[in-house]
PDB file of N, CA and C in Angstrom:
ATOM      1  N   MET A   1      35.793 110.293  76.166  1.00 63.00           N
ATOM      2  CA  MET A   1      34.358 110.264  76.032  1.00 63.00           C
ATOM      3  C   MET A   1      33.748 109.938  77.392  1.00 63.00           C
ATOM      4  N   ALA A   2      32.829 110.729  77.835  1.00 76.00           N
ATOM      5  CA  ALA A   2      32.124 110.497  79.088  1.00 76.00           C
ATOM      6  C   ALA A   2      30.671 110.180  78.786  1.00 76.00           C
ATOM      7  N   LEU A   3      30.039 109.498  79.713  1.00 80.00           N
ATOM      8  CA  LEU A   3      28.626 109.177  79.575  1.00 80.00           C
ATOM      9  C   LEU A   3      27.804 110.168  80.380  1.00 80.00           C
ATOM     10  N   ILE A   4      26.709 110.591  79.777  1.00 79.00           N
ATOM     11  CA  ILE A   4      25.781 111.467  80.486  1.00 79.00           C
ATOM     12  C   ILE A   4      24.405 110.812  80.456  1.00 79.00           C
ATOM     13  N   ALA A   5      23.552 111.214  81.383  1.00 80.00           N
ATOM     14  CA  ALA A   5      22.209 110.671  81.450  1.00 80.00           C
ATOM     15  C   ALA A   5      21.252 111.578  80.694  1.00 80.00           C
ATOM     16  N   CYS A   6      20.394 110.991  79.922  1.00 81.00           N
ATOM     17  CA  CYS A   6      19.370 111.743  79.202  1.00 81.00           C
ATOM     18  C   CYS A   6      18.373 112.294  80.215  1.00 81.00           C
ATOM     19  N   SER A   7      18.013 113.553  80.067  1.00 77.00           N
ATOM     20  CA  SER A   7      17.082 114.169  81.010  1.00 77.00           C
ATOM     21  C   SER A   7      15.654 113.673  80.816  1.00 77.00           C
ATOM     22  N   GLU A   8      15.357 113.059  79.688  1.00 80.00           N
ATOM     23  CA  GLU A   8      14.000 112.571  79.413  1.00 80.00           C
ATOM     24  C   GLU A   8      13.834 111.103  79.814  1.00 80.00           C
ATOM     25  N   CYS A   9      14.719 110.235  79.336  1.00 83.00           N
ATOM     26  CA  CYS A   9      14.523 108.800  79.586  1.00 83.00           C
ATOM     27  C   CYS A   9      15.551 108.215  80.555  1.00 83.00           C
ATOM     28  N   GLY A  10      16.616 108.948  80.872  1.00 79.00           N
ATOM     29  CA  GLY A  10      17.606 108.478  81.821  1.00 79.00           C
ATOM     30  C   GLY A  10      18.654 107.545  81.237  1.00 79.00           C
ATOM     31  N   ARG A  11      18.595 107.283  79.956  1.00 84.00           N
ATOM     32  CA  ARG A  11      19.542 106.384  79.309  1.00 84.00           C
ATOM     33  C   ARG A  11      20.933 107.008  79.263  1.00 84.00           C
ATOM     34  N   ALA A  12      21.974 106.205  79.449  1.00 84.00           N
ATOM     35  CA  ALA A  12      23.350 106.682  79.396  1.00 84.00           C
ATOM     36  C   ALA A  12      23.792 106.769  77.939  1.00 84.00           C
ATOM     37  N   VAL A  13      24.179 107.975  77.533  1.00 85.00           N
ATOM     38  CA  VAL A  13      24.638 108.201  76.161  1.00 85.00           C
ATOM     39  C   VAL A  13      25.936 108.995  76.194  1.00 85.00           C
ATOM     40  N   SER A  14      26.601 109.045  75.086  1.00 83.00           N
ATOM     41  CA  SER A  14      27.871 109.752  74.978  1.00 83.00           C
ATOM     42  C   SER A  14      27.656 111.259  75.119  1.00 83.00           C
ATOM     43  N   ASP A  15      28.643 111.913  75.710  1.00 79.00           N
ATOM     44  CA  ASP A  15      28.549 113.372  75.827  1.00 79.00           C
ATOM     45  C   ASP A  15      28.787 114.064  74.481  1.00 79.00           C
ATOM     46  N   LYS A  16      29.267 113.334  73.506  1.00 82.00           N
ATOM     47  CA  LYS A  16      29.499 113.881  72.171  1.00 82.00           C
ATOM     48  C   LYS A  16      28.217 113.886  71.331  1.00 82.00           C
ATOM     49  N   ALA A  17      27.206 113.112  71.739  1.00 83.00           N
ATOM     50  CA  ALA A  17      25.967 113.019  70.969  1.00 83.00           C
ATOM     51  C   ALA A  17      25.151 114.295  71.128  1.00 83.00           C
ATOM     52  N   ARG A  18      24.417 114.647  70.073  1.00 82.00           N
ATOM     53  CA  ARG A  18      23.571 115.835  70.119  1.00 82.00           C
ATOM     54  C   ARG A  18      22.175 115.507  70.638  1.00 82.00           C
ATOM     55  N   ALA A  19      21.764 114.274  70.445  1.00 84.00           N
ATOM     56  CA  ALA A  19      20.432 113.845  70.882  1.00 84.00           C
ATOM     57  C   ALA A  19      20.541 112.433  71.467  1.00 84.00           C
ATOM     58  N   CYS A  20      19.587 112.101  72.311  1.00 84.00           N
ATOM     59  CA  CYS A  20      19.556 110.776  72.934  1.00 84.00           C
ATOM     60  C   CYS A  20      19.242 109.723  71.877  1.00 84.00           C
ATOM     61  N   ILE A  21      19.957 108.614  71.899  1.00 82.00           N
ATOM     62  CA  ILE A  21      19.700 107.564  70.921  1.00 82.00           C
ATOM     63  C   ILE A  21      18.456 106.753  71.276  1.00 82.00           C
ATOM     64  N   GLY A  22      17.965 106.901  72.504  1.00 82.00           N
ATOM     65  CA  GLY A  22      16.777 106.159  72.912  1.00 82.00           C
ATOM     66  C   GLY A  22      15.486 106.889  72.602  1.00 82.00           C
ATOM     67  N   CYS A  23      15.428 108.181  72.992  1.00 87.00           N
ATOM     68  CA  CYS A  23      14.164 108.915  72.836  1.00 87.00           C
ATOM     69  C   CYS A  23      14.274 110.100  71.877  1.00 87.00           C
ATOM     70  N   GLY A  24      15.483 110.481  71.482  1.00 85.00           N
ATOM     71  CA  GLY A  24      15.659 111.569  70.530  1.00 85.00           C
ATOM     72  C   GLY A  24      15.675 112.958  71.147  1.00 85.00           C
ATOM     73  N   ALA A  25      15.623 113.051  72.467  1.00 84.00           N
ATOM     74  CA  ALA A  25      15.618 114.352  73.133  1.00 84.00           C
ATOM     75  C   ALA A  25      16.990 115.007  73.000  1.00 84.00           C
ATOM     76  N   PRO A  26      17.023 116.342  72.829  1.00 83.00           N
ATOM     77  CA  PRO A  26      18.325 117.024  72.768  1.00 83.00           C
ATOM     78  C   PRO A  26      19.044 116.915  74.110  1.00 83.00           C
ATOM     79  N   LEU A  27      20.363 116.755  74.053  1.00 77.00           N
ATOM     80  CA  LEU A  27      21.144 116.538  75.268  1.00 77.00           C
ATOM     81  C   LEU A  27      21.831 117.809  75.722  1.00 77.00           C
ATOM     82  N   THR A  28      21.928 117.952  77.019  1.00 66.00           N
ATOM     83  CA  THR A  28      22.714 119.020  77.624  1.00 66.00           C
ATOM     84  C   THR A  28      23.786 118.367  78.469  1.00 66.00           C
ATOM     85  N   THR A  29      24.880 119.051  78.685  1.00 56.00           N
ATOM     86  CA  THR A  29      25.974 118.473  79.463  1.00 56.00           C
ATOM     87  C   THR A  29      25.754 118.603  80.956  1.00 56.00           C
ATOM     88  N   ALA A  30      24.665 119.238  81.385  1.00 51.00           N
ATOM     89  CA  ALA A  30      24.409 119.427  82.814  1.00 51.00           C
ATOM     90  C   ALA A  30      24.014 118.129  83.505  1.00 51.00           C
ATOM     91  N   SER A  31      23.513 117.149  82.754  1.00 46.00           N
ATOM     92  CA  SER A  31      23.063 115.902  83.369  1.00 46.00           C
ATOM     93  C   SER A  31      24.109 114.805  83.196  1.00 46.00           C
ATOM     94  N   SER A  32      25.312 115.037  83.679  1.00 50.00           N
ATOM     95  CA  SER A  32      26.369 114.050  83.523  1.00 50.00           C
ATOM     96  C   SER A  32      26.185 112.901  84.508  1.00 50.00           C
ATOM     97  N   LEU A  33      26.486 111.708  84.065  1.00 52.00           N
ATOM     98  CA  LEU A  33      26.379 110.502  84.866  1.00 52.00           C
ATOM     99  C   LEU A  33      27.782 110.111  85.303  1.00 52.00           C
ATOM    100  N   ASP A  34      28.056 110.192  86.596  1.00 56.00           N
ATOM    101  CA  ASP A  34      29.386 109.892  87.118  1.00 56.00           C
ATOM    102  C   ASP A  34      29.463 108.406  87.459  1.00 56.00           C
ATOM    103  N   LEU A  35      30.250 107.672  86.682  1.00 59.00           N
ATOM    104  CA  LEU A  35      30.374 106.236  86.903  1.00 59.00           C
ATOM    105  C   LEU A  35      31.487 105.891  87.885  1.00 59.00           C
ATOM    106  N   VAL A  36      32.327 106.848  88.237  1.00 61.00           N
ATOM    107  CA  VAL A  36      33.407 106.624  89.193  1.00 61.00           C
ATOM    108  C   VAL A  36      33.005 107.272  90.515  1.00 61.00           C
ATOM    109  N   PRO A  37      32.884 106.487  91.587  1.00 61.00           N
ATOM    110  CA  PRO A  37      32.472 107.081  92.864  1.00 61.00           C
ATOM    111  C   PRO A  37      33.559 107.989  93.425  1.00 61.00           C
ATOM    112  N   GLU A  38      33.110 109.071  94.048  1.00 64.00           N
ATOM    113  CA  GLU A  38      34.047 109.992  94.674  1.00 64.00           C
ATOM    114  C   GLU A  38      34.311 109.552  96.108  1.00 64.00           C
ATOM    115  N   HIS A  39      35.520 109.760  96.566  1.00 66.00           N
ATOM    116  CA  HIS A  39      35.864 109.432  97.937  1.00 66.00           C
ATOM    117  C   HIS A  39      35.447 110.589  98.841  1.00 66.00           C
ATOM    118  N   PRO A  40      34.844 110.279  99.983  1.00 67.00           N
ATOM    119  CA  PRO A  40      34.420 111.359 100.872  1.00 67.00           C
ATOM    120  C   PRO A  40      35.621 112.091 101.454  1.00 67.00           C
ATOM    121  N   ASN A  41      35.430 113.370 101.743  1.00 76.00           N
ATOM    122  CA  ASN A  41      36.506 114.176 102.301  1.00 76.00           C
ATOM    123  C   ASN A  41      36.608 114.034 103.806  1.00 76.00           C
ATOM    124  N   ALA A  42      35.670 113.335 104.425  1.00 74.00           N
ATOM    125  CA  ALA A  42      35.677 113.175 105.877  1.00 74.00           C
ATOM    126  C   ALA A  42      36.834 112.255 106.294  1.00 74.00           C
ATOM    127  N   PRO A  43      37.513 112.589 107.379  1.00 77.00           N
ATOM    128  CA  PRO A  43      38.602 111.727 107.838  1.00 77.00           C
ATOM    129  C   PRO A  43      38.035 110.430 108.416  1.00 77.00           C
ATOM    130  N   PRO A  44      38.824 109.376 108.417  1.00 73.00           N
ATOM    131  CA  PRO A  44      38.342 108.120 108.993  1.00 73.00           C
ATOM    132  C   PRO A  44      38.127 108.278 110.496  1.00 73.00           C
ATOM    133  N   PRO A  45      37.272 107.446 111.083  1.00 75.00           N
ATOM    134  CA  PRO A  45      37.014 107.573 112.520  1.00 75.00           C
ATOM    135  C   PRO A  45      38.268 107.270 113.335  1.00 75.00           C
ATOM    136  N   THR A  46      38.392 107.963 114.459  1.00 81.00           N
ATOM    137  CA  THR A  46      39.535 107.736 115.337  1.00 81.00           C
ATOM    138  C   THR A  46      39.306 106.467 116.155  1.00 81.00           C
ATOM    139  N   ARG A  47      40.344 106.035 116.826  1.00 82.00           N
ATOM    140  CA  ARG A  47      40.262 104.827 117.640  1.00 82.00           C
ATOM    141  C   ARG A  47      39.245 104.994 118.773  1.00 82.00           C
ATOM    142  N   GLY A  48      39.192 106.175 119.370  1.00 88.00           N
ATOM    143  CA  GLY A  48      38.230 106.449 120.435  1.00 88.00           C
ATOM    144  C   GLY A  48      36.794 106.409 119.933  1.00 88.00           C
ATOM    145  N   GLN A  49      36.561 106.957 118.727  1.00 85.00           N
ATOM    146  CA  GLN A  49      35.223 106.919 118.149  1.00 85.00           C
ATOM    147  C   GLN A  49      34.797 105.484 117.867  1.00 85.00           C
ATOM    148  N   ILE A  50      35.706 104.684 117.365  1.00 83.00           N
ATOM    149  CA  ILE A  50      35.388 103.286 117.080  1.00 83.00           C
ATOM    150  C   ILE A  50      35.062 102.545 118.368  1.00 83.00           C
ATOM    151  N   LYS A  51      35.810 102.824 119.448  1.00 87.00           N
ATOM    152  CA  LYS A  51      35.533 102.154 120.726  1.00 87.00           C
ATOM    153  C   LYS A  51      34.169 102.541 121.272  1.00 87.00           C
ATOM    154  N   ARG A  52      33.810 103.832 121.189  1.00 91.00           N
ATOM    155  CA  ARG A  52      32.493 104.263 121.677  1.00 91.00           C
ATOM    156  C   ARG A  52      31.369 103.649 120.849  1.00 91.00           C
ATOM    157  N   ARG A  53      31.547 103.618 119.554  1.00 89.00           N
ATOM    158  CA  ARG A  53      30.529 103.023 118.690  1.00 89.00           C
ATOM    159  C   ARG A  53      30.416 101.521 118.941  1.00 89.00           C
ATOM    160  N   ALA A  54      31.538 100.862 119.198  1.00 89.00           N
ATOM    161  CA  ALA A  54      31.503  99.436 119.506  1.00 89.00           C
ATOM    162  C   ALA A  54      30.768  99.188 120.812  1.00 89.00           C
ATOM    163  N   LEU A  55      30.977 100.048 121.796  1.00 93.00           N
ATOM    164  CA  LEU A  55      30.267  99.913 123.064  1.00 93.00           C
ATOM    165  C   LEU A  55      28.758 100.047 122.862  1.00 93.00           C
ATOM    166  N   TRP A  56      28.338 101.013 122.048  1.00 92.00           N
ATOM    167  CA  TRP A  56      26.918 101.180 121.765  1.00 92.00           C
ATOM    168  C   TRP A  56      26.368  99.974 121.005  1.00 92.00           C
ATOM    169  N   ALA A  57      27.115  99.459 120.051  1.00 92.00           N
ATOM    170  CA  ALA A  57      26.648  98.325 119.250  1.00 92.00           C
ATOM    171  C   ALA A  57      26.494  97.073 120.116  1.00 92.00           C
ATOM    172  N   VAL A  58      27.480  96.813 120.958  1.00 93.00           N
ATOM    173  CA  VAL A  58      27.407  95.637 121.819  1.00 93.00           C
ATOM    174  C   VAL A  58      26.291  95.806 122.851  1.00 93.00           C
ATOM    175  N   SER A  59      26.120  97.024 123.364  1.00 94.00           N
ATOM    176  CA  SER A  59      25.028  97.279 124.311  1.00 94.00           C
ATOM    177  C   SER A  59      23.677  97.037 123.665  1.00 94.00           C
ATOM    178  N   MET A  60      23.535  97.479 122.436  1.00 93.00           N
ATOM    179  CA  MET A  60      22.292  97.281 121.710  1.00 93.00           C
ATOM    180  C   MET A  60      22.022  95.798 121.486  1.00 93.00           C
ATOM    181  N   LEU A  61      23.056  95.061 121.129  1.00 92.00           N
ATOM    182  CA  LEU A  61      22.927  93.630 120.902  1.00 92.00           C
ATOM    183  C   LEU A  61      22.560  92.901 122.189  1.00 92.00           C
ATOM    184  N   VAL A  62      23.241  93.220 123.282  1.00 93.00           N
ATOM    185  CA  VAL A  62      22.972  92.563 124.567  1.00 93.00           C
ATOM    186  C   VAL A  62      21.569  92.903 125.050  1.00 93.00           C
ATOM    187  N   LEU A  63      21.157  94.146 124.906  1.00 93.00           N
ATOM    188  CA  LEU A  63      19.815  94.540 125.318  1.00 93.00           C
ATOM    189  C   LEU A  63      18.759  93.766 124.526  1.00 93.00           C
ATOM    190  N   GLY A  64      18.983  93.602 123.241  1.00 91.00           N
ATOM    191  CA  GLY A  64      18.047  92.827 122.416  1.00 91.00           C
ATOM    192  C   GLY A  64      17.974  91.377 122.833  1.00 91.00           C
ATOM    193  N   VAL A  65      19.119  90.777 123.169  1.00 91.00           N
ATOM    194  CA  VAL A  65      19.132  89.376 123.607  1.00 91.00           C
ATOM    195  C   VAL A  65      18.431  89.236 124.950  1.00 91.00           C
ATOM    196  N   ILE A  66      18.683  90.150 125.880  1.00 91.00           N
ATOM    197  CA  ILE A  66      18.020  90.098 127.184  1.00 91.00           C
ATOM    198  C   ILE A  66      16.513  90.271 127.017  1.00 91.00           C
ATOM    199  N   TRP A  67      16.101  91.203 126.188  1.00 88.00           N
ATOM    200  CA  TRP A  67      14.685  91.438 125.957  1.00 88.00           C
ATOM    201  C   TRP A  67      14.024  90.194 125.349  1.00 88.00           C
ATOM    202  N   ALA A  68      14.703  89.577 124.373  1.00 86.00           N
ATOM    203  CA  ALA A  68      14.155  88.382 123.742  1.00 86.00           C
ATOM    204  C   ALA A  68      14.047  87.230 124.731  1.00 86.00           C
ATOM    205  N   SER A  69      15.052  87.063 125.580  1.00 86.00           N
ATOM    206  CA  SER A  69      14.975  85.973 126.556  1.00 86.00           C
ATOM    207  C   SER A  69      13.897  86.237 127.604  1.00 86.00           C
ATOM    208  N   PHE A  70      13.679  87.501 127.955  1.00 85.00           N
ATOM    209  CA  PHE A  70      12.604  87.847 128.876  1.00 85.00           C
ATOM    210  C   PHE A  70      11.246  87.509 128.266  1.00 85.00           C
ATOM    211  N   LEU A  71      11.072  87.830 126.984  1.00 83.00           N
ATOM    212  CA  LEU A  71       9.810  87.526 126.314  1.00 83.00           C
ATOM    213  C   LEU A  71       9.624  86.031 126.101  1.00 83.00           C
ATOM    214  N   ASP A  72      10.721  85.298 125.991  1.00 76.00           N
ATOM    215  CA  ASP A  72      10.649  83.857 125.788  1.00 76.00           C
ATOM    216  C   ASP A  72      10.087  83.158 127.026  1.00 76.00           C
ATOM    217  N   HIS A  73      10.400  83.670 128.205  1.00 76.00           N
ATOM    218  CA  HIS A  73       9.934  83.062 129.449  1.00 76.00           C
ATOM    219  C   HIS A  73       8.568  83.575 129.868  1.00 76.00           C
ATOM    220  N   ARG A  74       8.028  84.522 129.150  1.00 73.00           N
ATOM    221  CA  ARG A  74       6.739  85.114 129.499  1.00 73.00           C
ATOM    222  C   ARG A  74       5.656  84.507 128.611  1.00 73.00           C
ATOM    223  N   PRO A  75       4.652  83.882 129.191  1.00 73.00           N
ATOM    224  CA  PRO A  75       3.599  83.276 128.365  1.00 73.00           C
ATOM    225  C   PRO A  75       2.701  84.352 127.743  1.00 73.00           C
ATOM    226  N   GLY A  76       2.254  84.092 126.541  1.00 71.00           N
ATOM    227  CA  GLY A  76       1.326  84.998 125.876  1.00 71.00           C
ATOM    228  C   GLY A  76       1.967  86.159 125.143  1.00 71.00           C
ATOM    229  N   SER A  77       3.282  86.217 125.066  1.00 67.00           N
ATOM    230  CA  SER A  77       3.911  87.318 124.323  1.00 67.00           C
ATOM    231  C   SER A  77       3.858  86.986 122.835  1.00 67.00           C
ATOM    232  N   GLY A  78       3.339  87.909 122.073  1.00 72.00           N
ATOM    233  CA  GLY A  78       3.138  87.673 120.643  1.00 72.00           C
ATOM    234  C   GLY A  78       4.288  88.177 119.805  1.00 72.00           C
ATOM    235  N   ARG A  79       4.049  88.144 118.514  1.00 73.00           N
ATOM    236  CA  ARG A  79       5.073  88.591 117.558  1.00 73.00           C
ATOM    237  C   ARG A  79       5.359  90.084 117.692  1.00 73.00           C
ATOM    238  N   LEU A  80       4.327  90.839 117.953  1.00 77.00           N
ATOM    239  CA  LEU A  80       4.501  92.282 118.036  1.00 77.00           C
ATOM    240  C   LEU A  80       5.391  92.664 119.215  1.00 77.00           C
ATOM    241  N   ALA A  81       5.309  91.907 120.297  1.00 76.00           N
ATOM    242  CA  ALA A  81       6.143  92.195 121.465  1.00 76.00           C
ATOM    243  C   ALA A  81       7.602  91.837 121.212  1.00 76.00           C
ATOM    244  N   SER A  82       7.855  90.855 120.357  1.00 83.00           N
ATOM    245  CA  SER A  82       9.242  90.442 120.106  1.00 83.00           C
ATOM    246  C   SER A  82       9.897  91.226 118.976  1.00 83.00           C
ATOM    247  N   LEU A  83       9.140  92.039 118.264  1.00 87.00           N
ATOM    248  CA  LEU A  83       9.705  92.823 117.162  1.00 87.00           C
ATOM    249  C   LEU A  83      10.797  93.797 117.612  1.00 87.00           C
ATOM    250  N   PRO A  84      10.607  94.580 118.694  1.00 88.00           N
ATOM    251  CA  PRO A  84      11.692  95.473 119.120  1.00 88.00           C
ATOM    252  C   PRO A  84      12.963  94.722 119.521  1.00 88.00           C
ATOM    253  N   ALA A  85      12.801  93.557 120.142  1.00 89.00           N
ATOM    254  CA  ALA A  85      13.977  92.773 120.513  1.00 89.00           C
ATOM    255  C   ALA A  85      14.725  92.293 119.270  1.00 89.00           C
ATOM    256  N   ALA A  86      13.974  91.845 118.277  1.00 90.00           N
ATOM    257  CA  ALA A  86      14.605  91.391 117.035  1.00 90.00           C
ATOM    258  C   ALA A  86      15.302  92.543 116.327  1.00 90.00           C
ATOM    259  N   LEU A  87      14.667  93.712 116.328  1.00 92.00           N
ATOM    260  CA  LEU A  87      15.294  94.873 115.687  1.00 92.00           C
ATOM    261  C   LEU A  87      16.568  95.297 116.407  1.00 92.00           C
ATOM    262  N   LEU A  88      16.564  95.219 117.738  1.00 91.00           N
ATOM    263  CA  LEU A  88      17.780  95.546 118.489  1.00 91.00           C
ATOM    264  C   LEU A  88      18.897  94.556 118.174  1.00 91.00           C
ATOM    265  N   ILE A  89      18.561  93.285 118.087  1.00 92.00           N
ATOM    266  CA  ILE A  89      19.579  92.268 117.798  1.00 92.00           C
ATOM    267  C   ILE A  89      20.148  92.463 116.398  1.00 92.00           C
ATOM    268  N   VAL A  90      19.274  92.620 115.418  1.00 94.00           N
ATOM    269  CA  VAL A  90      19.736  92.790 114.038  1.00 94.00           C
ATOM    270  C   VAL A  90      20.518  94.099 113.890  1.00 94.00           C
ATOM    271  N   GLY A  91      20.017  95.178 114.504  1.00 92.00           N
ATOM    272  CA  GLY A  91      20.735  96.452 114.442  1.00 92.00           C
ATOM    273  C   GLY A  91      22.100  96.384 115.097  1.00 92.00           C
ATOM    274  N   GLY A  92      22.168  95.724 116.252  1.00 92.00           N
ATOM    275  CA  GLY A  92      23.455  95.572 116.926  1.00 92.00           C
ATOM    276  C   GLY A  92      24.444  94.759 116.112  1.00 92.00           C
ATOM    277  N   LEU A  93      23.963  93.670 115.500  1.00 93.00           N
ATOM    278  CA  LEU A  93      24.850  92.855 114.666  1.00 93.00           C
ATOM    279  C   LEU A  93      25.348  93.628 113.448  1.00 93.00           C
ATOM    280  N   CYS A  94      24.451  94.353 112.798  1.00 93.00           N
ATOM    281  CA  CYS A  94      24.860  95.139 111.619  1.00 93.00           C
ATOM    282  C   CYS A  94      25.861  96.217 112.003  1.00 93.00           C
ATOM    283  N   TRP A  95      25.605  96.878 113.118  1.00 90.00           N
ATOM    284  CA  TRP A  95      26.502  97.921 113.573  1.00 90.00           C
ATOM    285  C   TRP A  95      27.870  97.339 113.920  1.00 90.00           C
ATOM    286  N   CYS A  96      27.895  96.147 114.515  1.00 89.00           N
ATOM    287  CA  CYS A  96      29.177  95.490 114.821  1.00 89.00           C
ATOM    288  C   CYS A  96      29.951  95.185 113.544  1.00 89.00           C
ATOM    289  N   LEU A  97      29.242  94.720 112.514  1.00 91.00           N
ATOM    290  CA  LEU A  97      29.921  94.424 111.253  1.00 91.00           C
ATOM    291  C   LEU A  97      30.479  95.693 110.605  1.00 91.00           C
ATOM    292  N   VAL A  98      29.721  96.765 110.644  1.00 88.00           N
ATOM    293  CA  VAL A  98      30.204  98.028 110.086  1.00 88.00           C
ATOM    294  C   VAL A  98      31.435  98.510 110.852  1.00 88.00           C
ATOM    295  N   LEU A  99      31.412  98.355 112.172  1.00 86.00           N
ATOM    296  CA  LEU A  99      32.555  98.777 112.977  1.00 86.00           C
ATOM    297  C   LEU A  99      33.792  97.929 112.698  1.00 86.00           C
ATOM    298  N   LEU A 100      33.592  96.655 112.417  1.00 86.00           N
ATOM    299  CA  LEU A 100      34.740  95.828 112.038  1.00 86.00           C
ATOM    300  C   LEU A 100      35.375  96.330 110.750  1.00 86.00           C
ATOM    301  N   VAL A 101      34.553  96.716 109.804  1.00 84.00           N
ATOM    302  CA  VAL A 101      35.081  97.251 108.544  1.00 84.00           C
ATOM    303  C   VAL A 101      35.823  98.556 108.801  1.00 84.00           C
ATOM    304  N   HIS A 102      35.263  99.428 109.652  1.00 78.00           N
ATOM    305  CA  HIS A 102      35.928 100.691 109.979  1.00 78.00           C
ATOM    306  C   HIS A 102      37.240 100.438 110.696  1.00 78.00           C
ATOM    307  N   ALA A 103      37.267  99.471 111.607  1.00 78.00           N
ATOM    308  CA  ALA A 103      38.481  99.194 112.358  1.00 78.00           C
ATOM    309  C   ALA A 103      39.575  98.664 111.439  1.00 78.00           C
ATOM    310  N   VAL A 104      39.203  97.807 110.498  1.00 81.00           N
ATOM    311  CA  VAL A 104      40.200  97.263 109.575  1.00 81.00           C
ATOM    312  C   VAL A 104      40.693  98.334 108.624  1.00 81.00           C
ATOM    313  N   SER A 105      39.779  99.186 108.135  1.00 75.00           N
ATOM    314  CA  SER A 105      40.185 100.212 107.173  1.00 75.00           C
ATOM    315  C   SER A 105      40.991 101.332 107.853  1.00 75.00           C
ATOM    316  N   SER A 106      40.795 101.550 109.143  1.00 68.00           N
ATOM    317  CA  SER A 106      41.559 102.612 109.806  1.00 68.00           C
ATOM    318  C   SER A 106      42.984 102.183 110.122  1.00 68.00           C
ATOM    319  N   ARG A 107      43.264 100.903 110.089  1.00 68.00           N
ATOM    320  CA  ARG A 107      44.632 100.414 110.324  1.00 68.00           C
ATOM    321  C   ARG A 107      45.515 100.627 109.125  1.00 68.00           C
ATOM    322  N   ARG A 108      44.934 100.797 107.965  1.00 60.00           N
ATOM    323  CA  ARG A 108      45.729 100.919 106.728  1.00 60.00           C
ATOM    324  C   ARG A 108      46.253 102.287 106.544  1.00 60.00           C
TER     325      ARG A 108
END
């Protein structure tokens, strides 16, 4: 038995049912709800790709820190001026974490 999504209300119902138990709409098998994620067919990143991405991530992080420290020593810099620096820092950190996951998963 597989679950499909109702085309009217979106409720998950059995593919054996003729009508949705929530709204009563007739069901078709075209709107199947896949509860098991599919694995992508793309190969994992190579060691060289991971190194290049790590270089970009660390560069982004360092640039954000330098920008933030420059704005810290400058009087009158407001929140709007520090937003790009914060975004660079957060983006660099997130990218570093994603690369760590890729590096660990590529060793397996």
